[in-house]
Tab-separated table of C-alpha atoms and ligand atoms in Angstrom:
chain	number	residue	atom	x	y	z
S	23	MET	CA	111.937	69.394	94.362
S	24	LYS	CA	115.711	69.843	94.183
S	25	ILE	CA	117.426	73.240	93.962
S	26	ALA	CA	120.930	73.853	92.585
S	27	PHE	CA	122.260	76.715	94.704
S	28	TYR	CA	125.062	78.542	92.860
S	29	ASP	CA	127.808	80.739	94.333
S	30	THR	CA	127.152	79.433	97.848
S	31	LYS	CA	128.791	81.207	100.762
S	32	ASP	CA	128.762	79.952	104.364
S	33	TYR	CA	126.402	82.743	105.415
S	34	ASP	CA	123.841	81.733	102.760
S	35	LYS	CA	123.838	78.157	104.011
S	36	VAL	CA	123.139	79.155	107.619
S	37	TRP	CA	119.818	80.812	106.818
S	38	PHE	CA	118.624	78.451	104.095
S	39	GLU	CA	119.506	75.311	106.060
S	40	LYS	CA	117.534	76.610	109.051
S	41	LEU	CA	114.362	76.866	106.942
S	42	LEU	CA	114.715	73.892	104.596
S	43	PRO	CA	113.131	71.240	106.863
S	44	GLU	CA	109.961	73.353	106.967
S	45	TYR	CA	109.734	73.491	103.159
S	46	GLY	CA	110.971	69.980	102.368
S	47	TYR	CA	113.242	70.941	99.461
S	48	GLU	CA	116.566	69.288	98.764
S	49	VAL	CA	119.409	71.696	98.026
S	50	LEU	CA	122.636	71.067	96.164
S	51	PHE	CA	125.002	73.777	97.435
S	52	LEU	CA	127.561	74.651	94.761
S	53	GLU	CA	130.528	76.963	95.166
S	54	SER	CA	130.717	77.761	91.444
S	55	ARG	CA	128.936	80.665	89.870
S	56	LEU	CA	126.465	79.904	87.122
S	57	ASN	CA	127.803	80.192	83.567
S	58	GLU	CA	127.747	78.164	80.321
S	59	LYS	CA	130.151	75.602	81.783
S	60	THR	CA	128.584	75.147	85.212
S	61	ALA	CA	124.943	74.993	84.052
S	62	VAL	CA	125.267	71.214	83.706
S	63	LEU	CA	125.766	70.890	87.478
S	64	ALA	CA	122.041	71.587	87.868
S	65	LYS	CA	121.118	68.297	86.183
S	66	GLY	CA	118.372	66.641	88.203
S	67	CYS	CA	117.255	69.962	89.731
S	68	LYS	CA	114.044	71.769	88.817
S	69	ALA	CA	115.210	75.074	90.254
S	70	VAL	CA	118.434	77.053	90.350
S	71	CYS	CA	119.089	79.673	93.010
S	72	LEU	CA	121.305	82.569	91.869
S	73	PHE	CA	122.937	85.684	93.283
S	74	VAL	CA	123.866	89.072	91.794
S	75	ASN	CA	126.911	88.002	89.777
S	76	ASP	CA	125.662	84.717	88.352
S	77	GLU	CA	125.458	85.181	84.598
S	78	LEU	CA	122.333	83.843	82.936
S	79	ASN	CA	122.849	84.490	79.222
S	80	LYS	CA	121.134	82.820	76.278
S	81	GLU	CA	123.468	79.838	76.072
S	82	THR	CA	123.162	79.159	79.804
S	83	ALA	CA	119.372	79.578	79.735
S	84	ASP	CA	119.117	77.046	76.902
S	85	LYS	CA	121.371	74.604	78.751
S	86	LEU	CA	119.344	74.883	81.954
S	87	PHE	CA	116.098	74.416	80.054
S	88	ASN	CA	117.449	71.374	78.197
S	89	ILE	CA	118.424	69.594	81.418
S	90	GLY	CA	114.962	70.161	82.916
S	91	VAL	CA	115.344	73.303	85.008
S	92	GLU	CA	112.052	75.221	85.180
S	93	VAL	CA	112.559	78.023	87.639
S	94	VAL	CA	115.283	80.550	88.430
S	95	LEU	CA	115.209	81.850	91.993
S	96	MET	CA	117.161	85.086	92.289
S	97	ARG	CA	118.084	85.498	95.956
S	98	CYS	CA	118.393	89.256	95.424
S	99	ALA	CA	116.368	92.159	94.044
S	100	GLY	CA	118.402	93.062	90.945
S	101	TYR	CA	118.442	90.834	87.854
S	102	ASP	CA	120.618	92.800	85.445
S	103	LYS	CA	122.757	89.757	84.625
S	104	VAL	CA	119.733	87.719	83.541
S	105	ASP	CA	118.861	87.729	79.831
S	106	LEU	CA	115.080	87.864	80.228
S	107	LYS	CA	114.481	87.470	76.508
S	108	ALA	CA	116.397	84.193	76.518
S	109	CYS	CA	114.349	82.929	79.479
S	110	LYS	CA	110.982	83.670	77.867
S	111	LYS	CA	108.762	80.584	77.592
S	112	LYS	CA	111.580	78.452	79.031
S	113	LEU	CA	112.369	79.545	82.546
S	114	THR	CA	110.289	81.336	85.179
S	115	VAL	CA	112.480	83.950	86.866
S	116	MET	CA	111.514	84.896	90.424
S	117	ARG	CA	113.256	87.362	92.698
S	118	VAL	CA	113.189	88.933	96.133
S	119	PRO	CA	111.907	92.418	95.306
S	120	SER	CA	112.459	93.709	98.815
S	121	TYR	CA	114.160	92.205	101.840
S	122	SER	CA	115.538	95.100	103.833
S	123	PRO	CA	115.615	98.509	102.170
S	124	THR	CA	116.644	99.826	105.576
S	125	ALA	CA	119.834	97.759	105.544
S	126	VAL	CA	120.964	99.338	102.262
S	127	ALA	CA	119.850	102.819	103.325
S	128	GLU	CA	121.695	102.661	106.648
S	129	TYR	CA	124.810	101.467	104.857
S	130	THR	CA	124.485	104.321	102.357
S	131	LEU	CA	124.491	106.832	105.197
S	132	ALA	CA	127.496	105.085	106.769
S	133	MET	CA	129.370	105.326	103.462
S	134	ALA	CA	128.507	108.996	102.979
S	135	LEU	CA	129.652	109.807	106.520
S	136	SER	CA	132.849	107.772	106.146
S	137	ALA	CA	133.716	109.367	102.828
S	138	ASN	CA	133.074	112.822	104.299
S	139	ARG	CA	135.018	112.328	107.542
S	140	LYS	CA	137.662	109.989	106.030
S	141	MET	CA	137.044	107.264	108.580
S	142	HIS	CA	138.531	104.656	106.244
S	143	ARG	CA	141.826	106.552	106.277
S	144	ALA	CA	141.693	107.246	110.015
S	145	TYR	CA	141.167	103.543	110.703
S	146	ALA	CA	144.206	102.574	108.622
S	147	ARG	CA	146.350	105.267	110.253
S	148	THR	CA	145.547	104.497	113.869
S	149	ARG	CA	146.211	100.789	113.351
S	150	ASP	CA	149.751	101.906	112.534
S	151	PHE	CA	149.808	104.125	115.657
S	152	ASN	CA	149.708	107.232	113.467
S	153	PHE	CA	147.320	109.586	115.216
S	154	LYS	CA	147.802	112.622	112.986
S	155	ILE	CA	144.592	114.109	111.659
S	156	ASN	CA	145.979	116.115	108.747
S	157	GLY	CA	144.035	115.416	105.567
S	158	LEU	CA	141.042	113.969	107.424
S	159	MET	CA	138.935	117.137	107.590
S	160	GLY	CA	135.288	116.821	106.553
S	161	THR	CA	132.312	119.134	106.428
S	162	THR	CA	129.118	119.365	108.508
S	163	LEU	CA	126.338	117.679	106.548
S	164	LYS	CA	123.421	119.110	108.583
S	165	GLY	CA	121.692	121.718	106.412
S	166	ARG	CA	123.378	120.498	103.229
S	167	THR	CA	121.575	118.796	100.352
S	168	VAL	CA	121.472	115.149	99.377
S	169	GLY	CA	120.194	114.223	95.921
S	170	ILE	CA	118.641	110.773	95.672
S	171	ILE	CA	118.392	109.237	92.206
S	172	GLY	CA	115.748	106.505	92.232
S	173	THR	CA	113.214	107.000	95.008
S	174	GLY	CA	111.846	103.471	95.237
S	175	LYS	CA	111.965	101.340	98.363
S	176	ILE	CA	115.649	101.924	99.132
S	177	GLY	CA	115.702	105.529	97.921
S	178	LYS	CA	112.831	106.415	100.287
S	179	GLU	CA	114.567	104.750	103.223
S	180	ALA	CA	117.748	106.617	102.274
S	181	ALA	CA	115.755	109.871	102.381
S	182	ARG	CA	114.566	108.974	105.886
S	183	VAL	CA	118.071	108.371	107.226
S	184	PHE	CA	119.492	111.505	105.581
S	185	TRP	CA	116.632	113.550	107.043
S	186	GLY	CA	117.693	112.057	110.364
S	187	ILE	CA	121.007	113.914	110.226
S	188	GLY	CA	119.306	117.163	109.215
S	189	MET	CA	120.022	117.125	105.495
S	190	LYS	CA	117.713	118.575	102.868
S	191	VAL	CA	116.559	115.804	100.524
S	192	ILE	CA	115.880	116.324	96.825
S	193	GLY	CA	115.178	113.489	94.423
S	194	TYR	CA	114.828	112.401	90.837
S	195	ASP	CA	112.747	109.484	89.591
S	196	MET	CA	110.881	108.816	86.364
S	197	TYR	CA	107.894	108.003	88.565
S	198	PRO	CA	107.938	110.520	91.429
S	199	ASP	CA	106.097	109.522	94.594
S	200	GLU	CA	104.513	112.772	95.697
S	201	LYS	CA	103.568	111.258	99.067
S	202	SER	CA	107.209	110.549	99.909
S	203	GLY	CA	107.926	114.076	101.162
S	204	ILE	CA	110.936	114.225	98.837
S	205	GLU	CA	111.241	117.403	96.774
S	206	TYR	CA	111.475	116.266	93.146
S	207	VAL	CA	113.733	118.169	90.764
S	208	SER	CA	115.154	117.563	87.296
S	209	LEU	CA	118.289	115.436	87.068
S	210	ASP	CA	120.332	118.498	86.079
S	211	GLU	CA	119.088	120.447	89.074
S	212	LEU	CA	119.859	117.514	91.348
S	213	PHE	CA	123.454	117.346	90.098
S	214	GLU	CA	123.853	121.084	90.425
S	215	LYS	CA	122.457	121.403	93.965
S	216	SER	CA	123.566	118.239	95.735
S	217	ASP	CA	126.402	118.030	98.242
S	218	VAL	CA	125.829	114.275	98.368
S	219	VAL	CA	124.569	112.359	95.306
S	220	SER	CA	123.274	108.897	96.151
S	221	LEU	CA	122.283	106.327	93.510
S	222	HIS	CA	119.299	104.037	94.125
S	223	CYS	CA	117.884	103.160	90.711
S	224	PRO	CA	118.276	99.796	88.982
S	225	LEU	CA	120.776	99.208	86.195
S	226	THR	CA	118.899	99.255	82.899
S	227	GLU	CA	119.731	100.229	79.320
S	228	GLU	CA	118.562	103.770	80.126
S	229	SER	CA	120.381	104.118	83.432
S	230	LYS	CA	123.719	102.626	82.328
S	231	TYR	CA	126.494	105.229	82.765
S	232	MET	CA	124.089	107.876	84.063
S	233	ILE	CA	127.155	109.147	85.922
S	234	ASN	CA	129.455	110.041	83.037
S	235	LYS	CA	131.792	112.789	81.865
S	236	ASP	CA	128.910	115.204	81.212
S	237	THR	CA	126.900	114.577	84.361
S	238	ILE	CA	130.022	114.649	86.546
S	239	ARG	CA	130.763	118.085	85.107
S	240	LYS	CA	127.357	119.261	86.362
S	241	MET	CA	128.086	118.174	89.949
S	242	LYS	CA	129.691	120.355	92.601
S	243	ASP	CA	133.474	119.988	92.703
S	244	ASP	CA	133.322	119.018	96.363
S	245	ALA	CA	130.322	116.682	96.093
S	246	ILE	CA	130.274	113.257	97.687
S	247	LEU	CA	129.120	110.489	95.346
S	248	VAL	CA	127.701	107.299	96.866
S	249	ASN	CA	126.770	104.207	94.868
S	250	THR	CA	125.133	101.315	96.692
S	251	SER	CA	123.039	100.329	93.669
S	252	ARG	CA	124.858	98.838	90.673
S	253	GLY	CA	128.364	99.503	89.338
S	254	GLY	CA	127.215	100.020	85.751
S	255	LEU	CA	125.436	103.248	86.715
S	256	ILE	CA	128.864	104.904	86.746
S	257	ASP	CA	131.300	105.177	83.839
S	258	THR	CA	134.402	104.259	85.849
S	259	THR	CA	136.824	105.741	83.304
S	260	ALA	CA	135.048	109.107	83.511
S	261	LEU	CA	135.001	108.905	87.303
S	262	ILE	CA	138.752	108.254	87.452
S	263	ASP	CA	139.426	111.131	85.039
S	264	ALA	CA	137.414	113.445	87.274
S	265	LEU	CA	139.112	112.220	90.470
S	266	GLU	CA	142.499	112.870	88.862
S	267	LYS	CA	141.350	116.459	88.335
S	268	HIS	CA	140.539	116.710	92.059
S	269	LYS	CA	136.764	116.514	91.567
S	270	PHE	CA	134.781	115.138	94.551
S	271	ARG	CA	135.250	115.500	98.278
S	272	GLY	CA	134.660	111.804	98.477
S	273	VAL	CA	133.427	108.823	96.484
S	274	ALA	CA	131.961	105.777	98.211
S	275	LEU	CA	131.317	102.697	96.120
S	276	ASP	CA	129.775	99.458	97.344
S	277	VAL	CA	129.421	98.254	93.766
S	278	TYR	CA	131.745	98.350	90.761
S	279	GLU	CA	131.225	97.845	87.037
S	280	GLU	CA	133.447	94.781	86.818
S	281	GLU	CA	132.791	93.477	90.289
S	282	GLU	CA	131.934	89.960	89.148
S	283	ASP	CA	135.658	89.236	88.702
S	284	TYR	CA	136.520	90.277	92.264
S	285	PHE	CA	133.709	90.852	94.709
S	286	PHE	CA	132.642	88.257	97.276
S	287	GLU	CA	136.056	86.522	96.901
S	288	ASP	CA	139.412	86.818	98.678
S	289	LYS	CA	141.818	88.096	96.025
S	290	SER	CA	144.504	89.237	98.469
S	291	ASP	CA	147.066	86.734	97.158
S	292	GLU	CA	146.455	87.522	93.504
S	293	ILE	CA	147.664	90.099	91.022
S	294	ILE	CA	144.718	92.390	90.294
S	295	LYS	CA	144.271	92.699	86.542
S	296	SER	CA	141.769	95.539	86.552
S	297	ASP	CA	143.837	98.724	86.277
S	298	GLU	CA	140.712	100.741	87.031
S	299	LEU	CA	139.975	98.956	90.302
S	300	VAL	CA	143.590	99.400	91.406
S	301	LYS	CA	143.472	103.051	90.420
S	302	LEU	CA	140.199	103.644	92.263
S	303	LEU	CA	141.609	102.092	95.422
S	304	SER	CA	144.647	104.345	95.197
S	305	PHE	CA	142.681	107.595	95.636
S	306	PRO	CA	142.690	108.757	99.263
S	307	ASN	CA	139.152	110.123	98.912
S	308	VAL	CA	137.658	106.911	97.508
S	309	LEU	CA	136.144	104.229	99.711
S	310	VAL	CA	135.324	100.880	98.093
S	311	THR	CA	133.505	97.996	99.757
S	312	GLY	CA	132.586	94.645	98.241
S	313	HIS	CA	128.795	94.796	97.739
S	314	GLN	CA	127.824	94.464	101.376
S	315	ALA	CA	125.122	97.103	101.775
S	316	PHE	CA	122.443	94.397	102.015
S	317	PHE	CA	124.441	92.278	104.461
S	318	THR	CA	122.529	92.165	107.750
S	319	GLU	CA	121.053	89.241	109.668
S	320	GLU	CA	117.557	90.521	108.940
S	321	SER	CA	118.242	90.696	105.197
S	322	LEU	CA	119.661	87.178	104.974
S	323	GLN	CA	116.760	85.729	106.907
S	324	ALA	CA	114.218	87.558	104.721
S	325	ILE	CA	116.046	86.542	101.515
S	326	ALA	CA	115.936	82.860	102.509
S	327	GLU	CA	112.269	83.017	103.504
S	328	ILE	CA	111.090	84.887	100.402
S	329	THR	CA	113.171	82.743	98.022
S	330	LEU	CA	111.669	79.536	99.421
S	331	ASN	CA	108.169	81.049	99.428
S	332	ASN	CA	108.669	81.936	95.759
S	333	LEU	CA	109.381	78.309	94.951
S	334	LYS	CA	106.392	77.182	97.008
S	335	ALA	CA	104.187	79.629	95.055
S	336	TYR	CA	105.594	78.305	91.765
S	337	GLU	CA	104.854	74.726	92.847
S	338	ASN	CA	101.321	75.757	93.750
S	339	GLY	CA	100.827	77.055	90.233
S	340	ASN	CA	101.303	80.746	91.069
S	341	LYS	CA	103.959	81.535	88.510
S	342	VAL	CA	103.546	85.293	88.691
S	343	TYR	CA	104.256	85.647	92.419
S	344	ASN	CA	107.449	87.736	92.620
S	345	ALA	CA	108.153	86.745	89.030
S	346	VAL	CA	110.076	88.983	86.680
S	347	GLU	CA	108.344	89.558	83.374
S	348	CYS	CA	110.391	87.840	80.656
S	349	LYS	CA	110.093	89.944	77.511
D	417	NAD	P1	112.749	99.861	93.521
D	417	NAD	O1	112.279	99.168	92.300
D	417	NAD	O2	111.872	99.899	94.723
D	417	NAD	O3	113.121	101.389	93.179
D	417	NAD	C1	113.858	101.758	92.058
D	417	NAD	C2	113.410	103.160	91.649
D	417	NAD	O4	114.280	103.603	90.604
D	417	NAD	C3	111.985	103.218	91.104
D	417	NAD	O5	111.263	104.215	91.770
D	417	NAD	C4	112.164	103.521	89.622
D	417	NAD	O6	111.121	104.309	89.076
D	417	NAD	C5	113.484	104.290	89.640
D	417	NAD	N1	114.186	104.303	88.366
D	417	NAD	C6	114.290	103.329	87.443
D	417	NAD	N2	115.059	103.735	86.409
D	417	NAD	C7	115.443	105.007	86.710
D	417	NAD	C8	116.235	105.966	86.031
D	417	NAD	N3	116.806	105.714	84.850
D	417	NAD	N4	116.418	107.173	86.627
D	417	NAD	C9	115.847	107.453	87.830
D	417	NAD	N5	115.081	106.575	88.512
D	417	NAD	C10	114.880	105.371	87.957
D	417	NAD	O7	114.156	99.208	93.857
D	417	NAD	P2	114.907	99.225	95.266
D	417	NAD	O8	114.494	98.061	96.076
D	417	NAD	O9	114.811	100.585	95.858
D	417	NAD	O10	116.414	98.926	94.789
D	417	NAD	C11	117.150	99.842	94.006
D	417	NAD	C12	118.435	99.182	93.524
D	417	NAD	O11	119.308	98.966	94.629
D	417	NAD	C13	118.256	97.777	92.931
D	417	NAD	O12	117.912	97.835	91.571
D	417	NAD	C14	119.611	97.151	93.110
D	417	NAD	O13	120.386	97.385	91.949
D	417	NAD	C15	120.222	97.942	94.273
D	417	NAD	N6	120.494	97.110	95.480
D	417	NAD	C16	121.762	97.068	95.975
D	417	NAD	C17	122.050	96.313	97.116
D	417	NAD	C18	123.450	96.257	97.721
D	417	NAD	O14	123.693	95.405	98.579
D	417	NAD	N7	124.388	97.103	97.342
D	417	NAD	C19	121.011	95.596	97.728
D	417	NAD	C20	119.724	95.663	97.198
D	417	NAD	C21	119.468	96.423	96.058
């Protein structure tokens, strides 16, 4: 079985290459992302392995199917760029539902703390031998409230780490887990009461732009907003409008609506065409990182293992193992 591995980075190769001899698969590592034009590169492969920003739309799904691809291995949890309807009866889509919720949760806490205490600004200043602390004041988070939206695997781990610094945790989820110890409230109450709002639900039609002009208005003026989930949960235009009106103590974003044009690549020599990204980066109270919350050794190892196990299960006729329902 041959796998076409799209959007390959050196760090992906390290972990997959370590395991490949054990599984006996041949892998074609490709630097390109998957799209209508690059689908043809998978000719001769039965599986394609994709990451968060590979776009699998109808045209691409048809092309993959026509050249003999049977299975799509998402080496991530989210699959919002996969047109599941287009894959139905053509491609089996498998994913890694969980690899290290702790990695994302720990990173979420780091982002909240950095945004609060302005560590990103302090770092830039001290590298220029500017040791002034004006403008870097934060607040004590112990005793304050964090509101977690989406209390699944990552949301629950996020609750655990926020409890660790003495914060009160409230949460909102369509399917509350009463055993989690999280106090569930309505979304409105969460916005109203939270000093930190942290997003941990998937990007779906219902959750798109859940942070918008109206919901931002409901939040505290000095709230800290953290998004380590998906960029599309936030209406960036509304966020920028609010930031211009001095809303938010801090905003920490590991994901961005239009990240596929920028993230995971070095764009430092290019002119950035997204006015909104440039604007976001210009706010002193905004911290942006390039989708790295998952990025730990443990996560990469687990991603490689589970992805290859998914293919093994598919080969053994178990097409539902970690499969996403194509409807
Ligand atoms: P999960 O499926 O375990 O939990 C998601 C939770 O969100 C569920 O409890 C679900 O009921 C809830 N939910 C769904 N729609 C909702 C809505 N509209 N409002 C409120 N709650 C809603 O998923 P997880 O493993 O915890 O991952 C959560 C998300 O984190 C993923 O979908 C992915 O987008 C993101 N993620 C980001 C990174 C990163 O590196 N930045 C890494 C992994 C995952």
